[in-house]
Coordinates of C-alpha atoms and ligand atoms in Angstrom, one line a residue:
X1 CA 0.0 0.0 0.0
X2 CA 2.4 2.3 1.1
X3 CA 4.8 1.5 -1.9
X4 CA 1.5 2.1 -4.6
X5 CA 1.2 5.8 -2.4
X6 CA 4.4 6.4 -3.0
X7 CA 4.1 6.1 -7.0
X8 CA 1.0 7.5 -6.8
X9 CA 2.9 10.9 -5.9
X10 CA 5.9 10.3 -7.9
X11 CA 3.5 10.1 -10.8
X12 CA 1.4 13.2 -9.9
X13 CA 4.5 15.0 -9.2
X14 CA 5.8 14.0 -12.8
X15 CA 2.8 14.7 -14.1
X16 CA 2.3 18.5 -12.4
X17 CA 5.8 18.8 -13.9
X18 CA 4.8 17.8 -17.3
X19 CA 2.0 20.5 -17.3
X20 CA 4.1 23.2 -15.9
X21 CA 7.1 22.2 -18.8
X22 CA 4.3 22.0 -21.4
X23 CA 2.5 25.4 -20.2
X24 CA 5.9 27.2 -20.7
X25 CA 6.5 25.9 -23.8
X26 CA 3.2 26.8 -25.1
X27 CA 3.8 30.2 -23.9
X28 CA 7.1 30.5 -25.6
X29 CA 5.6 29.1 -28.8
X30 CA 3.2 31.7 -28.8
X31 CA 5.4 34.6 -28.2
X32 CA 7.5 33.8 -30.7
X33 CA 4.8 34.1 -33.1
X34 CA 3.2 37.0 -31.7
X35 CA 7.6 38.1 -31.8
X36 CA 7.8 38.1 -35.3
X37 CA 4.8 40.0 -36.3
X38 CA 5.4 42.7 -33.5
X39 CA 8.9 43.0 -34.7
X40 CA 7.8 43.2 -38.3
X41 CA 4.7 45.9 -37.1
X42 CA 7.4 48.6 -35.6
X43 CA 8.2 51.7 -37.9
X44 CA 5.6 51.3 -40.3
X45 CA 3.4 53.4 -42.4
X46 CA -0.3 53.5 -40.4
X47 CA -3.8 53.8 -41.8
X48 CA -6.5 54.7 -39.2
X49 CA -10.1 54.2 -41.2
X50 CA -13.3 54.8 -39.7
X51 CA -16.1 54.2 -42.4
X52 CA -19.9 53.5 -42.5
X53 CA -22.4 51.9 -44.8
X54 CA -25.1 53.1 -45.7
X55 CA -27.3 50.2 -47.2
X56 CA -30.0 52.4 -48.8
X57 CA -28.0 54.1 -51.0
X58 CA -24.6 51.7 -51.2
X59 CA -22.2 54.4 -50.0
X60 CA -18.9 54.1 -47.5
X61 CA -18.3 57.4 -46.0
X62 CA -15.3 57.5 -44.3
X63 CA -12.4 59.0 -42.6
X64 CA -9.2 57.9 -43.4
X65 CA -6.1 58.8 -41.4
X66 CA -2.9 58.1 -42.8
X67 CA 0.9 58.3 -40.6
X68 CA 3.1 57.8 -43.5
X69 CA 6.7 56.4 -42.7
X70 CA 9.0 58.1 -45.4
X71 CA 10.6 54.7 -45.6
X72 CA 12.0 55.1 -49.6
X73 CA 15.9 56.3 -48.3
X74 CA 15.2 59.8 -50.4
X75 CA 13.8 63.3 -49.3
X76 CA 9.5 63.7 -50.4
X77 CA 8.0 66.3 -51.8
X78 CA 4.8 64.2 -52.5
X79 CA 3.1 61.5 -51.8
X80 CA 1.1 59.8 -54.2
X81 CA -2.0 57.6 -53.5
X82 CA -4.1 55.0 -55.4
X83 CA -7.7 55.7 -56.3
X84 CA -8.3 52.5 -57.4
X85 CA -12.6 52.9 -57.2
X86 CA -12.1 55.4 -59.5
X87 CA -12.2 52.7 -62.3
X88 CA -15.6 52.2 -61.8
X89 CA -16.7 55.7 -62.2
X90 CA -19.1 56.5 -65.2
X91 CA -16.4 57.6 -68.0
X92 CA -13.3 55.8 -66.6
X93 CA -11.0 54.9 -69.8
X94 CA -9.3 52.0 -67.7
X95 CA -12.0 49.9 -66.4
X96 CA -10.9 46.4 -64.2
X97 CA -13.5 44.5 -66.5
X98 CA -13.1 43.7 -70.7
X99 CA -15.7 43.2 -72.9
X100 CA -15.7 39.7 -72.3
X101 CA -15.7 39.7 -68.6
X102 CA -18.3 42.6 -68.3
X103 CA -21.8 40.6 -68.5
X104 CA -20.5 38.5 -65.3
X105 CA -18.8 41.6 -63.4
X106 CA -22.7 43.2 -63.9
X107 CA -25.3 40.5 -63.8
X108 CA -27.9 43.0 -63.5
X109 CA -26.7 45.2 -66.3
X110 CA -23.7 47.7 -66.3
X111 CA -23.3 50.6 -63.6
X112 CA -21.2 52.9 -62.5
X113 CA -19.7 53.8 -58.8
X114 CA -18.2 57.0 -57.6
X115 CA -15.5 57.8 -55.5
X116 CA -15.2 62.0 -53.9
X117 CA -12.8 63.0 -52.1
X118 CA -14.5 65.1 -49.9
X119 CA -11.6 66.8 -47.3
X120 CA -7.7 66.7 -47.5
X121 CA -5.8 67.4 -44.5
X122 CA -2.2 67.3 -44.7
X123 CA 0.2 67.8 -41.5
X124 CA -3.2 70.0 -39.6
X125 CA -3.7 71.9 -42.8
X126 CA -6.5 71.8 -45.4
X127 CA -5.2 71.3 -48.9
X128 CA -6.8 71.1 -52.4
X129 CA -6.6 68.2 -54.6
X130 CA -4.4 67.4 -57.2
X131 CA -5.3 64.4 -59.1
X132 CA -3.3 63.0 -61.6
X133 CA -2.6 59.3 -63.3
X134 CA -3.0 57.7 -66.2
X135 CA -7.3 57.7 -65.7
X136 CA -7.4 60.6 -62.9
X137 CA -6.6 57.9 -60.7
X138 CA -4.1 59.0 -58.4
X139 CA -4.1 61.6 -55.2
X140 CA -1.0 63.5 -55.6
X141 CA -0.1 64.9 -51.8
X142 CA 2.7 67.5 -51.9
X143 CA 4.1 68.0 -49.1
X144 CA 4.2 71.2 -47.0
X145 CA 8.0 70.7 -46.7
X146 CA 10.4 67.9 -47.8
X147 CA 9.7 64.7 -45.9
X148 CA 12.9 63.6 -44.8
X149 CA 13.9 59.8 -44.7
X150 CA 12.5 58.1 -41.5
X151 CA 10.3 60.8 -40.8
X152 CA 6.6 60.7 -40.2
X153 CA 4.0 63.2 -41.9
X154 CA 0.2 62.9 -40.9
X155 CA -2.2 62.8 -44.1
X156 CA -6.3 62.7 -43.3
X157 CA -8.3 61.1 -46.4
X158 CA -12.0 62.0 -46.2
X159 CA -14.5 59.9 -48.8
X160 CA -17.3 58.9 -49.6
X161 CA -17.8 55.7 -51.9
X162 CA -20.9 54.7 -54.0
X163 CA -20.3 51.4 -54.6
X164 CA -21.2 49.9 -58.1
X165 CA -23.3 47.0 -58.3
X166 CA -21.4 44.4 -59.2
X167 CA -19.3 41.4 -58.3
X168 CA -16.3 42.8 -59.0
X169 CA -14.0 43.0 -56.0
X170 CA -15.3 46.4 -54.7
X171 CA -19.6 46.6 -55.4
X172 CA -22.6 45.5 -53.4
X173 CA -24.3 42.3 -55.2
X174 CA -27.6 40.5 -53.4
X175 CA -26.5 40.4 -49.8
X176 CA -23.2 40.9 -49.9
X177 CA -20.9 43.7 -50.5
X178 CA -17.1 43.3 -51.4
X179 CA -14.5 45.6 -49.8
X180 CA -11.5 45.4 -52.2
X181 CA -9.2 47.9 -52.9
X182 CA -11.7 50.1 -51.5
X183 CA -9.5 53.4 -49.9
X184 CA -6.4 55.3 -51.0
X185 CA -3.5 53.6 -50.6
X186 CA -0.3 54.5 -50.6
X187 CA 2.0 53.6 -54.1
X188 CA 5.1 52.1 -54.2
X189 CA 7.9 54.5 -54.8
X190 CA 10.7 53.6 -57.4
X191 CA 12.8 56.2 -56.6
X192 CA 14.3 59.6 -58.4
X193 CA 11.1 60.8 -58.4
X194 CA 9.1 57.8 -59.7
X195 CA 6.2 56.5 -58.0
X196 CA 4.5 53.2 -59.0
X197 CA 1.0 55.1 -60.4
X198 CA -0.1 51.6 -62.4
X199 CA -3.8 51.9 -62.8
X200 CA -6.7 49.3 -62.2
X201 CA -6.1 47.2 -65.6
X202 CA -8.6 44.3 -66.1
X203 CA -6.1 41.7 -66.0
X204 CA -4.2 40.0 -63.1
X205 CA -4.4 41.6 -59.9
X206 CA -2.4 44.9 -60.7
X207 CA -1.4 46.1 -57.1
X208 CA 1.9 46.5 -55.7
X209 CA 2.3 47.1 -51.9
X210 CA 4.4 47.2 -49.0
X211 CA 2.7 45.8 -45.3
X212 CA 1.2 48.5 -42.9
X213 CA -0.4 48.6 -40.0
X214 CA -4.1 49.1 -39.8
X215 CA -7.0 49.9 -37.3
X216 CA -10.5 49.7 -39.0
X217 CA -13.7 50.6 -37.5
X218 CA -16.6 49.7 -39.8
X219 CA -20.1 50.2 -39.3
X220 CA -23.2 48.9 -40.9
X221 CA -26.9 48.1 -40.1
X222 CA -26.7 45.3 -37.2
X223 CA -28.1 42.8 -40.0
X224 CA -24.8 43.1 -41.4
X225 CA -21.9 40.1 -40.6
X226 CA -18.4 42.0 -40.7
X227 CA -15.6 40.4 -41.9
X228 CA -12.4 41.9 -42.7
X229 CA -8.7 42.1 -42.7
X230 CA -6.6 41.5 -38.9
X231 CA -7.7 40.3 -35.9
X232 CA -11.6 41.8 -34.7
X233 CA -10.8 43.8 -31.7
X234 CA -14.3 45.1 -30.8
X235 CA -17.5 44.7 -31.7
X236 CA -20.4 47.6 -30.6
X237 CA -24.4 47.5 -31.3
X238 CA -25.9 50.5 -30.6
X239 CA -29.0 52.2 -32.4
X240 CA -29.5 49.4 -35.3
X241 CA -25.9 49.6 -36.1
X242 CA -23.1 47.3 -35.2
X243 CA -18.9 48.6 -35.7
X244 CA -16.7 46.2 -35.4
X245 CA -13.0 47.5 -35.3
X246 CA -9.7 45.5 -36.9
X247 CA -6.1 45.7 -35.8
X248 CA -3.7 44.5 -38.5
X249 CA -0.1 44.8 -38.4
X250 CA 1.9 44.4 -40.9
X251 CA -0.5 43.3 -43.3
X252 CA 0.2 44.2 -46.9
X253 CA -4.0 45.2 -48.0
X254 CA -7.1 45.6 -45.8
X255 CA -10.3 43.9 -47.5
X256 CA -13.9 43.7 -45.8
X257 CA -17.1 41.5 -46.9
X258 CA -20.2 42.5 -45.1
X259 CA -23.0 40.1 -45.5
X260 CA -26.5 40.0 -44.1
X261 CA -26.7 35.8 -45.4
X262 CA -23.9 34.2 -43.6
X263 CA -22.9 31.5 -41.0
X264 CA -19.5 31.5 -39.5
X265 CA -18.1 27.9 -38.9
X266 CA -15.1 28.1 -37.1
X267 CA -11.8 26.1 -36.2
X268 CA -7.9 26.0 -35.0
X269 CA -4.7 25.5 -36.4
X270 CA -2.0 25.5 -34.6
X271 CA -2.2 29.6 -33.7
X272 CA -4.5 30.4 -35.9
X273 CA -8.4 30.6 -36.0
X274 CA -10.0 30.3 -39.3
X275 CA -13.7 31.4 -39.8
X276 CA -15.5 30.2 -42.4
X277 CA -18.2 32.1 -43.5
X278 CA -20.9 30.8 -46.0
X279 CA -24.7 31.1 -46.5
X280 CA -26.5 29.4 -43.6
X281 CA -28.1 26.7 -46.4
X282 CA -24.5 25.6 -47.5
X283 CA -24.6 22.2 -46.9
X284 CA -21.0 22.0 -47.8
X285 CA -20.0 24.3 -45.5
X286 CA -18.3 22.1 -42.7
X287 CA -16.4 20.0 -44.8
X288 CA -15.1 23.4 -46.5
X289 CA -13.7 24.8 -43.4
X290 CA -11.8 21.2 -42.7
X291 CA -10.3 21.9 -46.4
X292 CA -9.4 25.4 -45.1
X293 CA -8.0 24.1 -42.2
X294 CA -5.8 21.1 -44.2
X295 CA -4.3 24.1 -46.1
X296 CA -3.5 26.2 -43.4
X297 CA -2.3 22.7 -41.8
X298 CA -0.4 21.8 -44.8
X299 CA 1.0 25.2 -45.8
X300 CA 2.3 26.1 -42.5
X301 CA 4.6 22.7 -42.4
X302 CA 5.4 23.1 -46.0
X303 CA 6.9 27.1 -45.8
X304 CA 6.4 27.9 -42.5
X305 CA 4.3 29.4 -40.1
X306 CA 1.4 31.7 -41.0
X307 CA 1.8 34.5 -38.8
X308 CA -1.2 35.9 -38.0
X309 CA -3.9 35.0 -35.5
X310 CA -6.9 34.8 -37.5
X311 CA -7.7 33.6 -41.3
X312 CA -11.2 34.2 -42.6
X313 CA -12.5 32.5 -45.5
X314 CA -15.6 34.3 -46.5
X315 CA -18.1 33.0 -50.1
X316 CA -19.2 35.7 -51.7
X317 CA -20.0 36.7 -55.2
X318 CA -17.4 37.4 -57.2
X319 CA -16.6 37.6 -61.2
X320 CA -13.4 35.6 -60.7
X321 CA -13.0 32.4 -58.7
X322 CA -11.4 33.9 -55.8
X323 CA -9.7 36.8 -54.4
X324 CA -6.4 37.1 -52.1
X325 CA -6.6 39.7 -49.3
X326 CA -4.5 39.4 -45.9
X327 CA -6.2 37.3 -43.3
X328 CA -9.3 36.8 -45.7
X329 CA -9.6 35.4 -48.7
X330 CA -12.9 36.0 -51.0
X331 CA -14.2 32.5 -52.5
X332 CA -16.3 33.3 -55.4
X333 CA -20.2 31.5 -54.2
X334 CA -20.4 31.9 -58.4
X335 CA -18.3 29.0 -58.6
X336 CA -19.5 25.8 -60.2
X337 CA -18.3 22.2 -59.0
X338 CA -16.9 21.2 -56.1
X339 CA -13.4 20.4 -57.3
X340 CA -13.0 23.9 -58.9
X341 CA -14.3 25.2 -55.7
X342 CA -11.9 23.2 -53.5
X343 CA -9.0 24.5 -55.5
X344 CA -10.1 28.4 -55.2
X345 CA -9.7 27.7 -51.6
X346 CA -6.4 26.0 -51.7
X347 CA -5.0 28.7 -54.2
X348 CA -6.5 31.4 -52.1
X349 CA -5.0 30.4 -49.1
X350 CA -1.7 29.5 -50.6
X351 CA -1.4 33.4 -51.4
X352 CA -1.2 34.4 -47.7
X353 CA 2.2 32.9 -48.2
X354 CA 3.0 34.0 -51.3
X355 CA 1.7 37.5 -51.9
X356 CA 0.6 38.1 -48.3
X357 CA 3.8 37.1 -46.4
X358 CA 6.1 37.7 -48.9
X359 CA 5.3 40.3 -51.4
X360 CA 6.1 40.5 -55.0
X361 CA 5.2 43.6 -57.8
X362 CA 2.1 42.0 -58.9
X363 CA 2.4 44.1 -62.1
X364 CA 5.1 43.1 -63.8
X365 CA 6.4 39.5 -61.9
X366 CA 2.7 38.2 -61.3
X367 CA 4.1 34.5 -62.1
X368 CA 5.5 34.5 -58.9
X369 CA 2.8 34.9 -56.7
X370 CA 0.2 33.0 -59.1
X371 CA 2.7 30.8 -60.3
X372 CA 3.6 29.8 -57.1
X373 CA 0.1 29.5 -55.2
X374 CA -0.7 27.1 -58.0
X375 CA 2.0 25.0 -57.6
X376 CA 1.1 25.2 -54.0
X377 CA -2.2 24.1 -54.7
X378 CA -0.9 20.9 -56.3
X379 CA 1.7 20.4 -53.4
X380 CA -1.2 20.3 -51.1
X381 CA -2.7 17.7 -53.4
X382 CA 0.3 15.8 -53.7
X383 CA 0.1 15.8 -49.6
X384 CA -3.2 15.5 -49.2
X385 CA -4.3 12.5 -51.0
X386 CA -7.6 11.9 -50.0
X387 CA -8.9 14.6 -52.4
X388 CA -8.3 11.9 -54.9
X389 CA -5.2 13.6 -57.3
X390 CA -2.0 13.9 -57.5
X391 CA 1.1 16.4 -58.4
X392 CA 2.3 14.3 -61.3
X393 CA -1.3 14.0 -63.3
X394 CA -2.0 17.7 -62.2
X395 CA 1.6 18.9 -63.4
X396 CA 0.5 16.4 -66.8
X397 CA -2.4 18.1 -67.5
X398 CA -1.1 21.4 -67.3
X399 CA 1.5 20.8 -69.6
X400 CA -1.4 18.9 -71.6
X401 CA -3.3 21.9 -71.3
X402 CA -0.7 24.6 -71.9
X403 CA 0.5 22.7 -74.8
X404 CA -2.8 22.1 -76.9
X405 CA -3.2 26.1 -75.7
X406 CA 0.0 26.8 -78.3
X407 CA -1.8 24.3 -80.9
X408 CA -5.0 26.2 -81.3
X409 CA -3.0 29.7 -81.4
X410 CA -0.7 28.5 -84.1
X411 CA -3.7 26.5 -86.3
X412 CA -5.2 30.0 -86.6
X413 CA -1.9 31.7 -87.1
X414 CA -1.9 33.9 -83.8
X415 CA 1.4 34.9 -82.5
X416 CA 1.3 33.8 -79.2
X417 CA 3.6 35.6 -76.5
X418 CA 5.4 33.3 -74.4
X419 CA 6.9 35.6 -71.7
X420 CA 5.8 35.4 -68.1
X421 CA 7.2 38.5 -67.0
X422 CA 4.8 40.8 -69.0
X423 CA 3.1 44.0 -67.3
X424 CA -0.4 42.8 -66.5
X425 CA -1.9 44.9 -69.2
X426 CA 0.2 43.7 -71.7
X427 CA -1.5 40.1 -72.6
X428 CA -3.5 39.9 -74.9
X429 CA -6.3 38.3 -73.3
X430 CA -7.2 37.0 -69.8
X431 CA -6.5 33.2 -71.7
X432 CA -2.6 33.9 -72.3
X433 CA -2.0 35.9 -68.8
X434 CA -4.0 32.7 -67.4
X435 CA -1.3 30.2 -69.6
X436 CA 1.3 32.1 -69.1
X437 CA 1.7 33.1 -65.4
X438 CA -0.8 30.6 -63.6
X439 CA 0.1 27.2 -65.5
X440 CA 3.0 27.9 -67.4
X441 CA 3.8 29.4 -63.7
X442 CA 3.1 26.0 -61.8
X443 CA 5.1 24.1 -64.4
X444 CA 8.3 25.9 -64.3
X445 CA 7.9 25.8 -60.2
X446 CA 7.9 21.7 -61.1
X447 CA 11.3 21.8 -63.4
X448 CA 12.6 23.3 -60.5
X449 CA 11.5 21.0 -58.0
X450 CA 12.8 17.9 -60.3
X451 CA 15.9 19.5 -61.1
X452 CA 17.0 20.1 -58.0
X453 CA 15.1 17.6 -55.9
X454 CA 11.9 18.1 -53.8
X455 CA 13.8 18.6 -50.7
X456 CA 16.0 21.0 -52.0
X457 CA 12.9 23.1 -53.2
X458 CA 11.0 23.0 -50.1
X459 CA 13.9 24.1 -48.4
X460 CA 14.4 27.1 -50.3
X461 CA 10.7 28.5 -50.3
X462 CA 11.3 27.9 -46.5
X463 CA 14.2 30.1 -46.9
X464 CA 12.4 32.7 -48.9
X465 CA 9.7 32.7 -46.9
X466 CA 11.9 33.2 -43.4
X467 CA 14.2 35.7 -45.1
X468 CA 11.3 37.9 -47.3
X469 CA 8.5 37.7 -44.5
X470 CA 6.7 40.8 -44.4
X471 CA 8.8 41.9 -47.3
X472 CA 8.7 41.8 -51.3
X473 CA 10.7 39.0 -53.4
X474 CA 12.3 39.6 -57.2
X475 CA 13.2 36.8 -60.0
X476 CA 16.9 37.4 -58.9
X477 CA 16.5 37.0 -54.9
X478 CA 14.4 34.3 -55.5
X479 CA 17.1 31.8 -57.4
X480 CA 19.7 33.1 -54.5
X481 CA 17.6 31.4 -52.2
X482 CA 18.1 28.0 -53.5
X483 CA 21.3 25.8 -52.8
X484 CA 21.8 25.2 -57.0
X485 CA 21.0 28.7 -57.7
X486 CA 22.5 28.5 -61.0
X487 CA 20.5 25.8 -62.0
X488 CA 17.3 27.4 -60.6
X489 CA 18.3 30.8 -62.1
X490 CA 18.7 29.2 -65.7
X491 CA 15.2 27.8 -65.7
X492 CA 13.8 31.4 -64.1
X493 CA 15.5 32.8 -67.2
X494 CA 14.3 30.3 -69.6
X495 CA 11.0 30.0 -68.1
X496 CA 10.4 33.7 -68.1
X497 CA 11.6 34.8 -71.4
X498 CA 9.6 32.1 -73.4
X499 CA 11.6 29.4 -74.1
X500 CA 10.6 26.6 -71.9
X501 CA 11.3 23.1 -72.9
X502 CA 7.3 22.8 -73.1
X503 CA 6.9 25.3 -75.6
X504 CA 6.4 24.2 -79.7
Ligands
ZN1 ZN1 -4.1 33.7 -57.5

């Protein structure tokens, strides 16, 4: 008796030690990841937005504060902003639709938005607006004096919104309305002068930006469901009217989707939450969060941690299979069958890595964030088999696919460009960006993969995804990152410039 006492303690005593060992770890765990987005938050350029809907007549009013870090190494006499609702003003020239796309972008028949700025305050003082760009779609700010490097300078935004309607990533459609690209963002400077002013072209997803930090407050009527970009702080009810408020830091966009027809299904993994949100008749809905969850799952072990705390995936309708925001990706409820549905999420959710985490000029090197996410897509396949395929008959039929793409070009005499590294706006159609940078994309990742072994590859995405978190990524960092650089770097080259194996 005495003897079983005895291990009776020695056992509890183990065990209390166990849960006190355990508890710490968890706590280190934890801050690490909290570390690395705090680190990555500090002396950044800050957007303070407080904006309301107004259901009746589809508007966004709001107040947008700006504390811009003069980050570029160079003295600022301006500061130029993107206007990008502007493109869906009545008598925009550069519209983010084509002739082909425009039926699905306005199901109920084409309409216009409008975007006014209505006060700008710069450093305390009133200011007029100049607007400038190629389609009168950029807020020029000059600057009372020169903004020296790592100094601050306080810019106040006030707009109001009418939202087109439309499922285009910025319009109100049935009960939904998409938050895309929706306030004035800063550009991209490219130095001596030069700011990245690349309009809203129909193709690709032209943006180009560096992470921020952000604290949102939207309102709405209470029948509204928020959902937006970084973690919900707050949520308020008061009069009919619910604000929730968002802290992101260091997160490269800020998206919303407010809905007054959705269900949020939520689950864990590892240290993040992801919230699925879908119509409360989705039948599908559960087993579309546990595919949400095996990416996350599957991602996170394959690159790296995602950093954040919270990853909403939110159905909604939209023109295009899916959209990539940080911490909330847009799956288009337009979508027909379940496997093309499956892989918007996968795709989608590959992007926080590549896109999100690490950045990339979307413009003119869109192959390697779309390249990339659908490569990833067919990793997680590859890893996930119950989904029923594979990466060698996916990787087969996008050669298949890409190849008999070529054919029909040629059989009708069409010069087909085979470059990968195009501006947006300059492919010739939605098909040969789509061949070009998405498959083409996913099958030069592959080469890379074979040539160099698997483990090799994984290894360097790990490596660029450690080194250029929070950061942006070019053709020529990226081969640096592998151990055979050379050999990766020759198939970038060959890849990019159109002469892949693959081509006829
Ligand atoms: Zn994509």
């Amino acid at each position: 008796m005495k003897i079983k006492k005895k291990a009776i303690k020695i056992a509890a005593i183990v065990l209390a030690i166990i849960l006190v060992v355990a508890t710490i770890v968890a706590i280190v765990i934890a801050n690490d990841f909290d570390r690395a987005v705090r680190a990555a938050s500090k002396n950044l350029t800050e957007y303070s937005i407080e904006a309301n809907y107004d259901e009746n007549v589809h508007t966004i009013s709001a107040k947008e504060q700006v504390s811009y870090l003069n980050k570029t190494g160079e003295s600022l006499d301006k500061i130029c902003f993107h206007l990008y609702p502007q493109a869906f003003r009545e008598g925009a020239r550069i519209v983010p639709y084509t002739a082909l796309t425009e039926a699905r972008c306005f199901p109920n028949g084409k309409n216009y938005g409008s975007f006014q700025i209505t006060s700008l305050i710069v450093a305390g003082e009133p200011k007029s607006l100049t607007i400038s760009g190629e389609d009168s779609d950029i807020l020029e700010v000059n600057l009372p004096s020169h903004l020296e490097k790592n100094k601050r300078i306080e810019i106040c935004i006030n707009f109001l919104l009418t939202l087109p309607n439309c499922t285009h990533r910025l319009g109100w459609f049935e009960n939904n309305v998409n938050l895309g690209n929706w306030y004035p963002i800063a550009c991209e400077y490219e130095g001596d002068g030069v700011w990245d002013t690349t309009p809203y072209y129909a193709t690709g997803d032209p943006f180009n930006s560096s992470v921020a930090n952000y604290n949102v407050k939207i309102s709405a009527p209470s029948g509204f469901n928020i959902i937006a970009s970084g973690e919900r702080v707050s949520d308020i009810t008061k009069n009919s009217m619910s604000t929730a408020t968002f802290e992101g830091r260091a997160i490269r966009d800020f998206a919303a989707v407010l809905s007054t027809n959705t269900t949020k299904h939520t689950d864990q993994v590892n240290n993040t939450t992801i919230n699925y949100y879908a119509a409360p008749d989705d039948n599908a809905a559960s087993a579309h969060l546990k595919l949400a969850c095996e990416a996350l799952f599957t991602f996170n072990d394959l690159f790296g941690d995602y950093p954040y705390h919270t990853l909403n995936v939110v159905t909604t309708p939209f023109m295009q299979g899916g959209m990539e925001y940080p911490n909330l990706v847009m799956a288009s409820s337009l979508v027909t069958g379940e496997e093309e549905f499956r892989k918007v999420i996968i795709h989608e959710i590959a992007h926080q890595w590549w896109y999100g985490v690490v950045g990339n000029d979307e413009v003119n090197e869109a192959w390697f964030d779309e390249g990339l996410s659908e490569y990833s897509t067919f990793l997680f396949y590859e890893k996930n088999p119950q989904y029923g395929l594979n990466l060698e008959t996916l990787i087969e039929d996008a050669v298949a696919g890409y190849n008999l793409y070529l054919e029909v070009f040629n059989a009708i005499n069409i010069n087909v460009n085979r470059e990968m590294n195009l501006p947006v706006n300059n492919y010739a159609s939605e098909y040969e960006y789509t061949y070009m940078v998405y498959v083409k994309g996913a099958i030069m990742f592959n080469e890379i993969s074979k040539t160099i072994g698997e483990n090799a590859f994984l290894n360097g995405l790990k490596k660029v995804y450690k080194q250029y978190k929070f950061s942006k990524i070019n053709a020529e960092n990226l081969a640096k990152a592998f151990k055979s650089s050379n050999k990766v770097q020759a198939i970038l080259n060959r890849y990019i410039t159109g002469q892949s194996v693959y081509d006829l």
